[in-house]
Amino acid sequence: MTRGGTTAALLAAAALLLSGCAEVGNAVDQGSKTADKVGACTEALGLADLNPLVDPDKLKARAADKEKRLRELAGNVEDQDVKNALLGMAGSYVEVQKERIEDAGVVAQWVQRNVKKLDALRVACGG
């Protein structure tokens, strides 16, 4: 092979490797986004409980913690449907902090609203 032919072959091989690297990089980026979404969904679904049988002050403190964490998760996920669902759930925990939790009817209404928000999160998460 001539020197020019060798150089051309090396340049072609380098171009092939670089294009392969770009595809791998894109696949890694997409995998990272999917992992972020899956991680956010998994954690959010794990947060979706609230025990109304505890002290109202503890209940409100737990709701505040859950709201904060759901907003953090929403800030870290790129999928807009998941983000909206997380923010919707976070908003429901704001409601808990404002309500008179001692009233069983209020808790029951909150649970019904939150189940709908939880279903929206499951749909957004693909399940």
Coordinates of C-alpha atoms in Angstrom, one line a residue:
M1 CA 0.0 0.0 0.0
T2 CA 1.3 3.5 -0.8
R3 CA 1.9 6.1 1.8
G4 CA -1.1 8.1 0.5
G5 CA -3.2 4.9 0.6
T6 CA -2.2 4.1 4.2
T7 CA -3.0 7.7 5.3
A8 CA -6.4 7.5 3.6
A9 CA -7.1 4.1 5.2
L10 CA -6.1 5.5 8.7
L11 CA -8.3 8.6 8.2
A12 CA -11.2 6.4 7.1
A13 CA -10.8 4.2 10.1
A14 CA -10.5 7.2 12.4
A15 CA -13.7 8.7 11.0
L16 CA -15.5 5.3 11.4
L17 CA -14.3 5.1 15.0
L18 CA -15.3 8.7 15.8
S19 CA -18.8 8.3 14.2
G20 CA -19.1 5.1 16.3
C21 CA -18.1 7.1 19.4
A22 CA -20.8 9.7 18.7
E23 CA -23.4 6.9 18.4
V24 CA -22.2 5.3 21.6
G25 CA -22.2 8.8 23.3
N26 CA -25.8 9.4 22.2
A27 CA -26.8 5.9 23.4
V28 CA -25.2 6.6 26.7
D29 CA -26.9 10.0 27.0
Q30 CA -30.3 8.4 26.2
G31 CA -29.6 5.6 28.7
S32 CA -28.7 8.2 31.3
K33 CA -32.0 10.0 30.7
T34 CA -33.9 6.8 30.9
A35 CA -32.1 5.8 34.1
D36 CA -32.9 9.3 35.5
K37 CA -36.6 8.8 34.6
V38 CA -36.7 5.3 36.1
G39 CA -34.9 6.4 39.2
A40 CA -37.2 9.4 39.7
C41 CA -40.3 7.3 39.1
T42 CA -39.2 4.6 41.5
E43 CA -38.3 7.0 44.3
A44 CA -41.5 9.0 43.8
L45 CA -43.7 5.9 43.9
G46 CA -41.9 5.0 47.1
L47 CA -42.8 8.4 48.6
A48 CA -46.4 8.1 47.8
D49 CA -47.6 7.0 51.2
L50 CA -48.9 9.0 54.1
N51 CA -50.2 7.5 57.4
P52 CA -53.1 9.6 58.6
L53 CA -53.0 7.8 62.0
V54 CA -49.9 9.7 63.2
D55 CA -49.8 13.0 65.1
P56 CA -51.0 15.8 62.8
D57 CA -47.7 17.7 63.3
K58 CA -45.7 14.7 62.3
L59 CA -48.0 14.1 59.3
K60 CA -47.5 17.7 58.1
A61 CA -43.7 17.4 58.6
R62 CA -43.6 14.2 56.5
A63 CA -45.8 15.9 53.9
A64 CA -43.3 18.8 53.7
D65 CA -40.4 16.4 53.3
K66 CA -42.2 14.5 50.6
E67 CA -43.1 17.7 48.8
K68 CA -39.5 18.9 48.9
R69 CA -38.1 15.6 47.6
L70 CA -40.7 15.3 44.8
R71 CA -39.8 18.9 43.6
E72 CA -36.1 17.9 43.7
L73 CA -36.9 14.8 41.6
A74 CA -38.9 16.9 39.1
G75 CA -35.9 19.3 38.8
N76 CA -33.7 16.3 37.9
V77 CA -35.8 14.6 35.2
E78 CA -36.1 15.8 31.6
D79 CA -39.3 14.0 30.6
Q80 CA -42.0 16.7 30.8
D81 CA -44.8 14.3 31.6
V82 CA -42.9 12.8 34.5
K83 CA -41.9 16.3 35.7
N84 CA -45.5 17.4 35.6
A85 CA -46.7 14.3 37.4
L86 CA -44.0 14.8 40.1
L87 CA -45.0 18.5 40.6
G88 CA -48.7 17.5 40.8
M89 CA -47.9 15.0 43.5
A90 CA -45.7 17.6 45.3
G91 CA -48.7 20.0 45.2
S92 CA -50.9 17.4 46.8
Y93 CA -48.5 17.3 49.8
V94 CA -48.8 21.1 50.0
E95 CA -52.5 20.6 50.4
V96 CA -51.9 18.2 53.4
Q97 CA -49.8 20.9 55.1
K98 CA -52.7 23.4 54.8
E99 CA -55.6 21.1 55.7
R100 CA -57.1 20.3 59.1
I101 CA -55.8 16.7 59.1
E102 CA -57.7 15.8 62.3
D103 CA -60.8 15.6 60.2
A104 CA -61.1 12.1 58.7
G105 CA -63.2 13.4 55.8
V106 CA -60.4 15.8 54.8
V107 CA -57.9 12.9 54.8
A108 CA -60.3 10.7 52.7
Q109 CA -60.7 13.5 50.1
W110 CA -56.9 14.0 50.0
V111 CA -56.4 10.3 49.5
Q112 CA -58.8 10.2 46.6
R113 CA -57.1 13.2 44.9
N114 CA -53.7 11.8 45.5
V115 CA -54.6 8.4 44.0
K116 CA -55.5 10.2 40.8
K117 CA -52.1 12.0 40.9
L118 CA -50.3 8.8 41.6
D119 CA -52.1 7.2 38.6
A120 CA -50.9 10.1 36.4
L121 CA -47.3 9.4 37.6
R122 CA -47.6 5.7 36.8
V123 CA -48.9 6.6 33.3
A124 CA -46.1 9.1 32.8
C125 CA -43.5 6.6 34.0
G126 CA -44.7 4.0 31.5
G127 CA -46.5 1.7 33.8

